């Protein structure tokens, strides 16, 4: 007789998500912690979008949509993105979160044995999805400044390399790629004929303006048409539970992603697509300004005691654990003191840094950083 465990595929077993699970287990035991672990904004979905979602449900937008998403949303996103990058971005597919876009992109392009390069530290999903596809993750160390070092990336390229994955602003470091770094990434992609996948989910959260001008993201899509752009509404509009994202890029690849969506997710949530279209007209500038202030607060506090790279986007900071301690040891100590942070080894081959999400109230940021500074001695 086979035990239920005996039915598990090698594919599922190969995905090791134990690191993050350990953190969740620890968190479950904490009572009202200062929670620096959450990867989502602390503001609520804009009221306009909530009302639009209710209106969409009440007016009957409750059925499947076309696999690729509703036309007005796709057209609007294609127009906006094309204006931003200065050329037609290609097809647009509405996905179930950026996670959905990542899943479909990776499954559409990665054959068993194909290699994909991304910087370490990385967003955890990259590694696991590549494993599911039978691909090989090649994580290129970006310590201690977490910047794109073209020489290191080029050394990692082999004849099996198919894709270079970029994530700017980055989870977990908050680092934003400069135009020069993006140029170098594009140059490498051209030279080695690679596909670029640009995860731009944190795009609106950019804090370093040039001469008072609103910052814009240096996207490789401006320069290189073999780029798949992934963006979404989870972070920009605090809709993590709505499961809405979008992918844009070459028709040949997007049509394969659409085909796979048809047999997996089917479509992104119908009424919420209508609401997202309305959400695009809501200014999120105030939220971004609030997060810039929190970024300054957390950086100024922590740089008193920690080695920390100033983040330029997203809502994370990735300081180094105090000397003589692994990140996991320091995280255990922080948790004993009621501050929940995530050890770097969840996002990295190294266990030297820890991630703080400062997407919480200024008061909690202040209190939590003071505790961490005290623990750093
Ligand atoms: N990419 C990055 C870099 C992320 O941090 C996240 C969410 N934490 C995602 C993709 C997935 O976001 P979602 O599926 O909620 O759109």
mmCIF file of C-alpha atoms and ligand atoms in Angstrom:
data_model
loop_
_atom_site.group_PDB
_atom_site.id
_atom_site.type_symbol
_atom_site.label_atom_id
_atom_site.label_comp_id
_atom_site.label_asym_id
_atom_site.label_seq_id
_atom_site.Cartn_x
_atom_site.Cartn_y
_atom_site.Cartn_z
ATOM 1 C CA UNK A 1 0.000 0.000 0.000
ATOM 2 C CA UNK A 2 1.275 3.407 -0.913
ATOM 3 C CA UNK A 3 1.326 6.128 1.704
ATOM 4 C CA UNK A 4 -0.012 9.523 0.498
ATOM 5 C CA UNK A 5 3.591 10.776 0.579
ATOM 6 C CA UNK A 6 4.533 8.185 -2.009
ATOM 7 C CA UNK A 7 2.438 9.981 -4.624
ATOM 8 C CA UNK A 8 4.400 13.214 -4.402
ATOM 9 C CA UNK A 9 6.204 14.145 -7.610
ATOM 10 C CA UNK A 10 9.936 14.668 -7.732
ATOM 11 C CA UNK A 11 9.086 18.138 -9.065
ATOM 12 C CA UNK A 12 7.207 19.092 -5.890
ATOM 13 C CA UNK A 13 9.817 17.527 -3.636
ATOM 14 C CA UNK A 14 12.562 19.488 -5.396
ATOM 15 C CA UNK A 15 11.022 22.775 -4.241
ATOM 16 C CA UNK A 16 12.419 23.501 -0.816
ATOM 17 C CA UNK A 17 10.474 26.262 0.909
ATOM 18 C CA UNK A 18 11.587 25.381 4.425
ATOM 19 C CA UNK A 19 13.328 28.711 5.150
ATOM 20 C CA UNK A 20 10.290 30.933 4.905
ATOM 21 C CA UNK A 21 8.103 28.319 6.627
ATOM 22 C CA UNK A 22 10.375 28.390 9.675
ATOM 23 C CA UNK A 23 9.903 32.143 9.892
ATOM 24 C CA UNK A 24 6.116 31.812 9.640
ATOM 25 C CA UNK A 25 6.178 29.187 12.406
ATOM 26 C CA UNK A 26 8.140 31.525 14.650
ATOM 27 C CA UNK A 27 5.823 34.417 13.807
ATOM 28 C CA UNK A 28 2.724 32.383 14.689
ATOM 29 C CA UNK A 29 3.986 32.107 18.279
ATOM 30 C CA UNK A 30 4.474 35.868 18.695
ATOM 31 C CA UNK A 31 1.786 38.004 20.312
ATOM 32 C CA UNK A 32 1.352 41.419 18.673
ATOM 33 C CA UNK A 33 4.917 41.664 17.335
ATOM 34 C CA UNK A 34 6.492 44.672 15.677
ATOM 35 C CA UNK A 35 6.072 43.088 12.327
ATOM 36 C CA UNK A 36 8.797 43.979 9.845
ATOM 37 C CA UNK A 37 8.223 40.829 7.811
ATOM 38 C CA UNK A 38 5.296 41.676 5.585
ATOM 39 C CA UNK A 39 5.813 42.344 1.891
ATOM 40 C CA UNK A 40 2.764 44.490 1.387
ATOM 41 C CA UNK A 41 1.849 48.139 1.858
ATOM 42 C CA UNK A 42 0.144 49.192 5.082
ATOM 43 C CA UNK A 43 -2.316 51.509 3.314
ATOM 44 C CA UNK A 44 -5.643 50.223 2.030
ATOM 45 C CA UNK A 45 -6.900 49.827 -1.538
ATOM 46 C CA UNK A 46 -8.012 53.262 -2.845
ATOM 47 C CA UNK A 47 -11.718 53.862 -2.212
ATOM 48 C CA UNK A 48 -12.373 54.498 -5.924
ATOM 49 C CA UNK A 49 -11.114 51.009 -6.708
ATOM 50 C CA UNK A 50 -13.188 49.378 -3.966
ATOM 51 C CA UNK A 51 -16.349 51.062 -5.241
ATOM 52 C CA UNK A 52 -15.483 50.111 -8.811
ATOM 53 C CA UNK A 53 -15.070 46.465 -7.727
ATOM 54 C CA UNK A 54 -18.494 46.481 -6.036
ATOM 55 C CA UNK A 55 -20.059 48.144 -9.060
ATOM 56 C CA UNK A 56 -18.421 45.580 -11.384
ATOM 57 C CA UNK A 57 -19.820 42.691 -9.331
ATOM 58 C CA UNK A 58 -23.279 44.244 -9.144
ATOM 59 C CA UNK A 59 -23.382 44.968 -12.852
ATOM 60 C CA UNK A 60 -22.640 41.351 -13.679
ATOM 61 C CA UNK A 61 -18.922 41.204 -14.506
ATOM 62 C CA UNK A 62 -18.729 37.868 -12.743
ATOM 63 C CA UNK A 63 -17.944 35.485 -15.554
ATOM 64 C CA UNK A 64 -14.726 34.376 -17.163
ATOM 65 C CA UNK A 65 -13.069 37.123 -19.114
ATOM 66 C CA UNK A 66 -11.055 36.480 -22.241
ATOM 67 C CA UNK A 67 -7.925 34.560 -21.258
ATOM 68 C CA UNK A 68 -5.711 37.559 -21.992
ATOM 69 C CA UNK A 69 -7.837 39.917 -19.876
ATOM 70 C CA UNK A 70 -10.449 42.571 -20.632
ATOM 71 C CA UNK A 71 -9.709 44.681 -23.694
ATOM 72 C CA UNK A 72 -10.015 48.161 -22.110
ATOM 73 C CA UNK A 73 -7.477 47.300 -19.407
ATOM 74 C CA UNK A 74 -5.048 45.672 -21.844
ATOM 75 C CA UNK A 75 -5.328 48.573 -24.266
ATOM 76 C CA UNK A 76 -4.811 51.144 -21.550
ATOM 77 C CA UNK A 77 -1.758 49.338 -20.147
ATOM 78 C CA UNK A 78 -0.263 48.854 -23.601
ATOM 79 C CA UNK A 79 -0.720 52.551 -24.351
ATOM 80 C CA UNK A 80 0.744 53.695 -21.015
ATOM 81 C CA UNK A 81 3.682 51.309 -21.073
ATOM 82 C CA UNK A 82 4.474 52.080 -24.705
ATOM 83 C CA UNK A 83 4.458 55.822 -23.967
ATOM 84 C CA UNK A 84 6.753 55.208 -21.008
ATOM 85 C CA UNK A 85 9.330 53.059 -22.798
ATOM 86 C CA UNK A 86 9.179 54.992 -26.058
ATOM 87 C CA UNK A 87 8.158 52.124 -28.343
ATOM 88 C CA UNK A 88 5.342 49.623 -28.665
ATOM 89 C CA UNK A 89 5.825 47.160 -25.794
ATOM 90 C CA UNK A 90 4.070 44.355 -27.661
ATOM 91 C CA UNK A 91 1.252 42.199 -26.362
ATOM 92 C CA UNK A 92 -0.206 42.643 -22.878
ATOM 93 C CA UNK A 93 -1.547 39.754 -20.818
ATOM 94 C CA UNK A 94 -3.433 40.316 -17.549
ATOM 95 C CA UNK A 95 -2.146 37.749 -15.056
ATOM 96 C CA UNK A 96 -3.083 36.498 -11.601
ATOM 97 C CA UNK A 97 -0.572 38.682 -9.826
ATOM 98 C CA UNK A 98 3.014 39.093 -10.924
ATOM 99 C CA UNK A 99 3.432 35.583 -9.514
ATOM 100 C CA UNK A 100 1.129 34.366 -12.292
ATOM 101 C CA UNK A 101 3.213 36.261 -14.852
ATOM 102 C CA UNK A 102 6.445 34.784 -13.503
ATOM 103 C CA UNK A 103 5.018 31.284 -13.574
ATOM 104 C CA UNK A 104 3.769 31.601 -17.151
ATOM 105 C CA UNK A 105 6.920 33.317 -18.424
ATOM 106 C CA UNK A 106 9.236 30.728 -16.914
ATOM 107 C CA UNK A 107 7.114 27.812 -18.094
ATOM 108 C CA UNK A 108 6.918 29.314 -21.568
ATOM 109 C CA UNK A 109 10.648 29.747 -22.118
ATOM 110 C CA UNK A 110 12.634 27.404 -19.871
ATOM 111 C CA UNK A 111 13.456 23.900 -21.071
ATOM 112 C CA UNK A 112 14.947 21.342 -18.669
ATOM 113 C CA UNK A 113 18.608 22.251 -18.267
ATOM 114 C CA UNK A 114 18.232 25.865 -19.409
ATOM 115 C CA UNK A 115 19.911 28.367 -17.148
ATOM 116 C CA UNK A 116 18.505 31.657 -15.884
ATOM 117 C CA UNK A 117 20.633 34.241 -14.128
ATOM 118 C CA UNK A 118 19.517 36.619 -11.395
ATOM 119 C CA UNK A 119 21.257 38.554 -8.649
ATOM 120 C CA UNK A 120 21.667 37.153 -5.146
ATOM 121 C CA UNK A 121 19.858 38.263 -2.948
ATOM 122 C CA UNK A 122 16.743 37.456 -4.980
ATOM 123 C CA UNK A 123 12.970 37.234 -4.735
ATOM 124 C CA UNK A 124 12.445 33.644 -3.539
ATOM 125 C CA UNK A 125 9.934 32.677 -6.175
ATOM 126 C CA UNK A 126 12.505 32.856 -9.022
ATOM 127 C CA UNK A 127 14.439 29.927 -7.716
ATOM 128 C CA UNK A 128 11.441 27.735 -6.993
ATOM 129 C CA UNK A 129 9.688 28.397 -10.296
ATOM 130 C CA UNK A 130 12.852 27.640 -12.231
ATOM 131 C CA UNK A 131 13.127 24.378 -10.311
ATOM 132 C CA UNK A 132 9.521 23.523 -11.239
ATOM 133 C CA UNK A 133 10.338 24.118 -14.899
ATOM 134 C CA UNK A 134 13.426 21.887 -14.660
ATOM 135 C CA UNK A 135 15.654 24.893 -15.247
ATOM 136 C CA UNK A 136 18.792 25.850 -13.425
ATOM 137 C CA UNK A 137 19.001 28.940 -11.218
ATOM 138 C CA UNK A 138 22.271 30.791 -11.438
ATOM 139 C CA UNK A 139 22.400 33.303 -8.604
ATOM 140 C CA UNK A 140 25.154 35.904 -9.024
ATOM 141 C CA UNK A 141 26.420 37.345 -5.764
ATOM 142 C CA UNK A 142 25.817 41.096 -5.542
ATOM 143 C CA UNK A 143 27.162 41.713 -2.023
ATOM 144 C CA UNK A 144 28.059 44.055 -0.401
ATOM 145 C CA UNK A 145 26.425 46.874 -2.419
ATOM 146 C CA UNK A 146 23.692 44.754 -4.102
ATOM 147 C CA UNK A 147 24.365 46.448 -7.426
ATOM 148 C CA UNK A 148 24.470 44.963 -10.913
ATOM 149 C CA UNK A 149 28.108 44.028 -11.520
ATOM 150 C CA UNK A 150 28.250 43.275 -15.239
ATOM 151 C CA UNK A 151 31.604 41.464 -14.948
ATOM 152 C CA UNK A 152 30.231 39.012 -12.378
ATOM 153 C CA UNK A 153 27.089 38.433 -14.420
ATOM 154 C CA UNK A 154 29.073 37.862 -17.605
ATOM 155 C CA UNK A 155 31.248 35.262 -15.882
ATOM 156 C CA UNK A 156 28.080 33.316 -15.027
ATOM 157 C CA UNK A 157 26.879 33.111 -18.637
ATOM 158 C CA UNK A 158 27.271 29.702 -20.308
ATOM 159 C CA UNK A 159 25.981 28.272 -23.602
ATOM 160 C CA UNK A 160 22.903 27.071 -21.644
ATOM 161 C CA UNK A 161 21.999 30.563 -20.387
ATOM 162 C CA UNK A 162 18.683 31.626 -21.839
ATOM 163 C CA UNK A 163 17.404 34.387 -19.624
ATOM 164 C CA UNK A 164 18.586 37.190 -17.395
ATOM 165 C CA UNK A 165 16.089 38.153 -14.697
ATOM 166 C CA UNK A 166 16.205 41.667 -13.272
ATOM 167 C CA UNK A 167 14.267 43.002 -10.319
ATOM 168 C CA UNK A 168 14.434 46.749 -9.822
ATOM 169 C CA UNK A 169 13.431 48.128 -7.336
ATOM 170 C CA UNK A 170 14.585 44.976 -5.601
ATOM 171 C CA UNK A 171 13.011 42.740 -3.038
ATOM 172 C CA UNK A 172 14.785 42.272 -0.551
ATOM 173 C CA UNK A 173 17.373 45.085 -0.879
ATOM 174 C CA UNK A 174 15.391 48.108 -2.129
ATOM 175 C CA UNK A 175 18.204 48.816 -4.595
ATOM 176 C CA UNK A 176 17.195 50.444 -7.904
ATOM 177 C CA UNK A 177 19.279 49.837 -11.025
ATOM 178 C CA UNK A 178 20.863 52.978 -12.501
ATOM 179 C CA UNK A 179 20.535 53.765 -16.198
ATOM 180 C CA UNK A 180 24.162 52.768 -16.625
ATOM 181 C CA UNK A 181 23.594 49.381 -15.020
ATOM 182 C CA UNK A 182 20.539 48.799 -17.175
ATOM 183 C CA UNK A 183 22.625 49.696 -20.250
ATOM 184 C CA UNK A 184 25.196 47.109 -19.193
ATOM 185 C CA UNK A 185 22.535 44.455 -18.649
ATOM 186 C CA UNK A 186 21.093 45.142 -22.096
ATOM 187 C CA UNK A 187 24.572 45.037 -23.641
ATOM 188 C CA UNK A 188 25.156 41.602 -22.095
ATOM 189 C CA UNK A 189 21.759 40.383 -23.279
ATOM 190 C CA UNK A 190 22.536 41.556 -26.841
ATOM 191 C CA UNK A 191 26.018 40.086 -26.849
ATOM 192 C CA UNK A 192 24.875 36.687 -25.568
ATOM 193 C CA UNK A 193 21.438 36.741 -27.201
ATOM 194 C CA UNK A 194 19.509 36.421 -23.941
ATOM 195 C CA UNK A 195 15.898 37.066 -23.099
ATOM 196 C CA UNK A 196 15.414 39.687 -20.382
ATOM 197 C CA UNK A 197 12.723 39.323 -17.784
ATOM 198 C CA UNK A 198 12.214 42.543 -15.860
ATOM 199 C CA UNK A 199 10.211 42.220 -12.652
ATOM 200 C CA UNK A 200 9.076 45.797 -12.056
ATOM 201 C CA UNK A 201 6.400 45.157 -9.454
ATOM 202 C CA UNK A 202 7.750 47.903 -7.163
ATOM 203 C CA UNK A 203 7.902 50.440 -10.005
ATOM 204 C CA UNK A 204 5.973 53.312 -8.414
ATOM 205 C CA UNK A 205 8.040 53.185 -5.226
ATOM 206 C CA UNK A 206 11.058 55.217 -6.344
ATOM 207 C CA UNK A 207 12.534 57.732 -3.945
ATOM 208 C CA UNK A 208 15.542 59.450 -5.388
ATOM 209 C CA UNK A 209 14.440 62.232 -7.656
ATOM 210 C CA UNK A 210 16.814 64.071 -9.920
ATOM 211 C CA UNK A 211 16.545 67.794 -9.343
ATOM 212 C CA UNK A 212 12.991 67.670 -8.020
ATOM 213 C CA UNK A 213 11.669 65.676 -10.968
ATOM 214 C CA UNK A 214 9.461 62.665 -10.250
ATOM 215 C CA UNK A 215 11.761 59.647 -10.645
ATOM 216 C CA UNK A 216 11.093 57.191 -13.459
ATOM 217 C CA UNK A 217 12.268 53.624 -13.646
ATOM 218 C CA UNK A 218 15.176 52.768 -15.915
ATOM 219 C CA UNK A 219 13.521 49.785 -17.602
ATOM 220 C CA UNK A 220 15.524 47.610 -19.995
ATOM 221 C CA UNK A 221 12.380 47.516 -22.161
ATOM 222 C CA UNK A 222 13.286 51.004 -23.381
ATOM 223 C CA UNK A 223 16.377 49.627 -25.080
ATOM 224 C CA UNK A 224 15.769 45.967 -25.770
ATOM 225 C CA UNK A 225 12.670 44.515 -27.347
ATOM 226 C CA UNK A 226 13.386 40.959 -26.188
ATOM 227 C CA UNK A 227 12.253 42.039 -22.717
ATOM 228 C CA UNK A 228 9.272 40.687 -20.815
ATOM 229 C CA UNK A 229 8.032 43.343 -18.411
ATOM 230 C CA UNK A 230 6.130 42.163 -15.362
ATOM 231 C CA UNK A 231 4.187 44.664 -13.313
ATOM 232 C CA UNK A 232 1.153 44.507 -11.077
ATOM 233 C CA UNK A 233 -1.286 46.100 -8.711
ATOM 234 C CA UNK A 234 -0.376 44.205 -5.516
ATOM 235 C CA UNK A 235 2.150 46.709 -4.249
ATOM 236 C CA UNK A 236 1.260 49.888 -6.131
ATOM 237 C CA UNK A 237 -2.381 49.833 -5.040
ATOM 238 C CA UNK A 238 -2.147 47.551 -1.973
ATOM 239 C CA UNK A 239 -4.165 44.844 -3.720
ATOM 240 C CA UNK A 240 -2.106 41.785 -2.808
ATOM 241 C CA UNK A 241 -5.291 39.789 -2.283
ATOM 242 C CA UNK A 242 -6.834 40.795 -5.593
ATOM 243 C CA UNK A 243 -4.284 38.813 -7.597
ATOM 244 C CA UNK A 244 -3.751 41.172 -10.493
ATOM 245 C CA UNK A 245 -0.653 41.716 -12.550
ATOM 246 C CA UNK A 246 0.337 42.055 -16.179
ATOM 247 C CA UNK A 247 3.001 40.957 -18.579
ATOM 248 C CA UNK A 248 4.081 42.799 -21.708
ATOM 249 C CA UNK A 249 6.537 41.770 -24.378
ATOM 250 C CA UNK A 250 7.173 40.011 -27.672
ATOM 251 C CA UNK A 251 4.032 38.534 -29.228
ATOM 252 C CA UNK A 252 5.675 35.133 -29.813
ATOM 253 C CA UNK A 253 6.277 34.661 -26.083
ATOM 254 C CA UNK A 254 3.133 36.371 -24.789
ATOM 255 C CA UNK A 255 0.968 34.141 -26.968
ATOM 256 C CA UNK A 256 2.522 31.050 -25.372
ATOM 257 C CA UNK A 257 1.969 32.521 -21.923
ATOM 258 C CA UNK A 258 -1.669 33.185 -22.865
ATOM 259 C CA UNK A 259 -2.080 29.602 -24.023
ATOM 260 C CA UNK A 260 -0.694 28.288 -20.725
ATOM 261 C CA UNK A 261 -2.918 30.706 -18.790
ATOM 262 C CA UNK A 262 -5.918 29.227 -20.580
ATOM 263 C CA UNK A 263 -5.144 25.818 -19.048
ATOM 264 C CA UNK A 264 -4.022 26.984 -15.610
ATOM 265 C CA UNK A 265 -5.362 30.265 -14.207
ATOM 266 C CA UNK A 266 -7.989 30.642 -17.011
ATOM 267 C CA UNK A 267 -8.144 34.400 -16.441
ATOM 268 C CA UNK A 268 -7.425 36.989 -13.762
ATOM 269 C CA UNK A 269 -10.404 37.841 -11.489
ATOM 270 C CA UNK A 270 -13.027 39.466 -13.696
ATOM 271 C CA UNK A 271 -14.621 42.232 -11.558
ATOM 272 C CA UNK A 272 -11.230 43.234 -10.230
ATOM 273 C CA UNK A 273 -9.910 43.817 -13.730
ATOM 274 C CA UNK A 274 -12.639 46.451 -14.193
ATOM 275 C CA UNK A 275 -11.739 47.982 -10.841
ATOM 276 C CA UNK A 276 -8.017 48.010 -11.692
ATOM 277 C CA UNK A 277 -8.788 50.045 -14.783
ATOM 278 C CA UNK A 278 -10.323 52.699 -12.524
ATOM 279 C CA UNK A 279 -7.446 52.402 -10.048
ATOM 280 C CA UNK A 280 -5.023 53.477 -12.786
ATOM 281 C CA UNK A 281 -6.495 56.977 -12.570
ATOM 282 C CA UNK A 282 -5.950 57.281 -8.816
ATOM 283 C CA UNK A 283 -2.796 59.149 -7.840
ATOM 284 C CA UNK A 284 -0.616 57.121 -5.479
ATOM 285 C CA UNK A 285 1.853 59.994 -5.015
ATOM 286 C CA UNK A 286 0.939 60.489 -1.364
ATOM 287 C CA UNK A 287 1.602 56.816 -0.591
ATOM 288 C CA UNK A 288 4.976 57.019 -2.323
ATOM 289 C CA UNK A 289 5.835 60.186 -0.372
ATOM 290 C CA UNK A 290 4.900 58.410 2.880
ATOM 291 C CA UNK A 291 7.176 55.507 2.030
ATOM 292 C CA UNK A 292 10.016 57.841 1.121
ATOM 293 C CA UNK A 293 9.709 59.345 4.608
ATOM 294 C CA UNK A 294 9.720 55.868 6.184
ATOM 295 C CA UNK A 295 12.752 54.940 4.075
ATOM 296 C CA UNK A 296 14.614 57.968 5.448
ATOM 297 C CA UNK A 297 13.505 57.192 8.996
ATOM 298 C CA UNK A 298 14.575 53.544 8.901
ATOM 299 C CA UNK A 299 17.863 54.289 7.159
ATOM 300 C CA UNK A 300 18.814 57.098 9.528
ATOM 301 C CA UNK A 301 18.001 55.014 12.585
ATOM 302 C CA UNK A 302 19.651 51.773 11.514
ATOM 303 C CA UNK A 303 22.796 53.275 10.042
ATOM 304 C CA UNK A 304 23.765 54.273 13.599
ATOM 305 C CA UNK A 305 24.464 50.626 14.433
ATOM 306 C CA UNK A 306 24.303 48.564 11.247
ATOM 307 C CA UNK A 307 26.097 48.333 7.957
ATOM 308 C CA UNK A 308 23.243 49.180 5.607
ATOM 309 C CA UNK A 309 22.891 50.113 1.936
ATOM 310 C CA UNK A 310 20.478 53.017 1.462
ATOM 311 C CA UNK A 311 17.491 51.692 -0.458
ATOM 312 C CA UNK A 312 16.175 53.793 -3.340
ATOM 313 C CA UNK A 313 12.870 52.026 -3.882
ATOM 314 C CA UNK A 314 10.337 49.391 -2.749
ATOM 315 C CA UNK A 315 9.797 49.232 1.035
ATOM 316 C CA UNK A 316 12.622 47.007 2.182
ATOM 317 C CA UNK A 317 16.026 47.482 3.690
ATOM 318 C CA UNK A 318 18.639 44.740 4.009
ATOM 319 C CA UNK A 319 21.120 45.465 6.811
ATOM 320 C CA UNK A 320 24.043 43.281 7.830
ATOM 321 C CA UNK A 321 23.734 41.333 11.079
ATOM 322 C CA UNK A 322 26.052 42.498 13.864
ATOM 323 C CA UNK A 323 29.600 41.109 13.821
ATOM 324 C CA UNK A 324 29.995 37.611 15.206
ATOM 325 C CA UNK A 325 26.406 36.574 14.495
ATOM 326 C CA UNK A 326 24.742 34.861 11.563
ATOM 327 C CA UNK A 327 21.587 36.535 10.356
ATOM 328 C CA UNK A 328 19.540 33.578 11.642
ATOM 329 C CA UNK A 329 21.026 33.997 15.124
ATOM 330 C CA UNK A 330 20.295 37.707 15.103
ATOM 331 C CA UNK A 331 16.744 37.121 13.843
ATOM 332 C CA UNK A 332 16.112 34.648 16.685
ATOM 333 C CA UNK A 333 17.287 37.298 19.140
ATOM 334 C CA UNK A 334 15.088 39.965 17.517
ATOM 335 C CA UNK A 335 12.087 37.652 17.700
ATOM 336 C CA UNK A 336 12.715 37.074 21.421
ATOM 337 C CA UNK A 337 12.480 40.843 21.696
ATOM 338 C CA UNK A 338 9.209 40.948 19.790
ATOM 339 C CA UNK A 339 10.551 42.234 16.452
ATOM 340 C CA UNK A 340 9.842 40.050 13.454
ATOM 341 C CA UNK A 341 12.435 40.268 10.676
ATOM 342 C CA UNK A 342 13.464 37.771 8.013
ATOM 343 C CA UNK A 343 16.901 36.190 7.802
ATOM 344 C CA UNK A 344 18.778 36.775 4.568
ATOM 345 C CA UNK A 345 19.195 33.072 3.876
ATOM 346 C CA UNK A 346 15.552 33.004 2.782
ATOM 347 C CA UNK A 347 16.582 35.235 -0.161
ATOM 348 C CA UNK A 348 20.205 34.331 -0.550
ATOM 349 C CA UNK A 349 22.954 31.765 -0.461
ATOM 350 C CA UNK A 350 24.374 33.808 2.433
ATOM 351 C CA UNK A 351 23.116 34.105 5.995
ATOM 352 C CA UNK A 352 24.659 37.454 6.832
ATOM 353 C CA UNK A 353 21.894 40.044 6.387
ATOM 354 C CA UNK A 354 18.246 40.401 7.323
ATOM 355 C CA UNK A 355 15.246 41.968 5.614
ATOM 356 C CA UNK A 356 13.083 44.641 7.145
ATOM 357 C CA UNK A 357 9.840 45.671 5.518
ATOM 358 C CA UNK A 358 9.177 49.192 6.746
ATOM 359 C CA UNK A 359 5.626 49.178 5.389
ATOM 360 C CA UNK A 360 4.159 49.933 8.791
ATOM 361 C CA UNK A 361 3.435 52.985 10.942
ATOM 362 C CA UNK A 362 6.227 55.480 11.620
ATOM 363 C CA UNK A 363 5.847 54.703 15.314
ATOM 364 C CA UNK A 364 6.402 50.971 14.798
ATOM 365 C CA UNK A 365 9.367 51.730 12.528
ATOM 366 C CA UNK A 366 10.862 53.898 15.261
ATOM 367 C CA UNK A 367 10.221 51.388 18.073
ATOM 368 C CA UNK A 368 11.406 48.393 16.078
ATOM 369 C CA UNK A 369 14.621 50.078 14.907
ATOM 370 C CA UNK A 370 15.402 51.199 18.438
ATOM 371 C CA UNK A 371 15.087 47.604 19.669
ATOM 372 C CA UNK A 372 17.293 46.328 16.843
ATOM 373 C CA UNK A 373 19.894 49.024 17.547
ATOM 374 C CA UNK A 374 19.908 48.067 21.205
ATOM 375 C CA UNK A 375 20.421 44.392 20.313
ATOM 376 C CA UNK A 376 23.315 45.363 18.043
ATOM 377 C CA UNK A 377 25.053 46.659 21.199
HETATM 378 N N1 LIG B 1 8.005 39.916 -7.638
HETATM 379 C C1 LIG B 1 8.525 40.437 -6.516
HETATM 380 C C2 LIG B 1 9.899 40.990 -6.559
HETATM 381 C C3 LIG B 1 7.770 40.446 -5.330
HETATM 382 O O1 LIG B 1 8.301 40.945 -4.216
HETATM 383 C C4 LIG B 1 6.460 39.878 -5.339
HETATM 384 C C5 LIG B 1 5.597 39.840 -4.095
HETATM 385 N N2 LIG B 1 6.199 39.804 -2.888
HETATM 386 C C6 LIG B 1 5.980 39.345 -6.536
HETATM 387 C C7 LIG B 1 6.774 39.390 -7.660
HETATM 388 C C8 LIG B 1 4.622 38.709 -6.633
HETATM 389 O O2 LIG B 1 3.604 39.612 -6.392
HETATM 390 P P1 LIG B 1 2.074 39.342 -6.715
HETATM 391 O O3 LIG B 1 1.932 37.959 -7.189
HETATM 392 O O4 LIG B 1 1.330 39.614 -5.437
HETATM 393 O O5 LIG B 1 1.690 40.338 -7.770
#
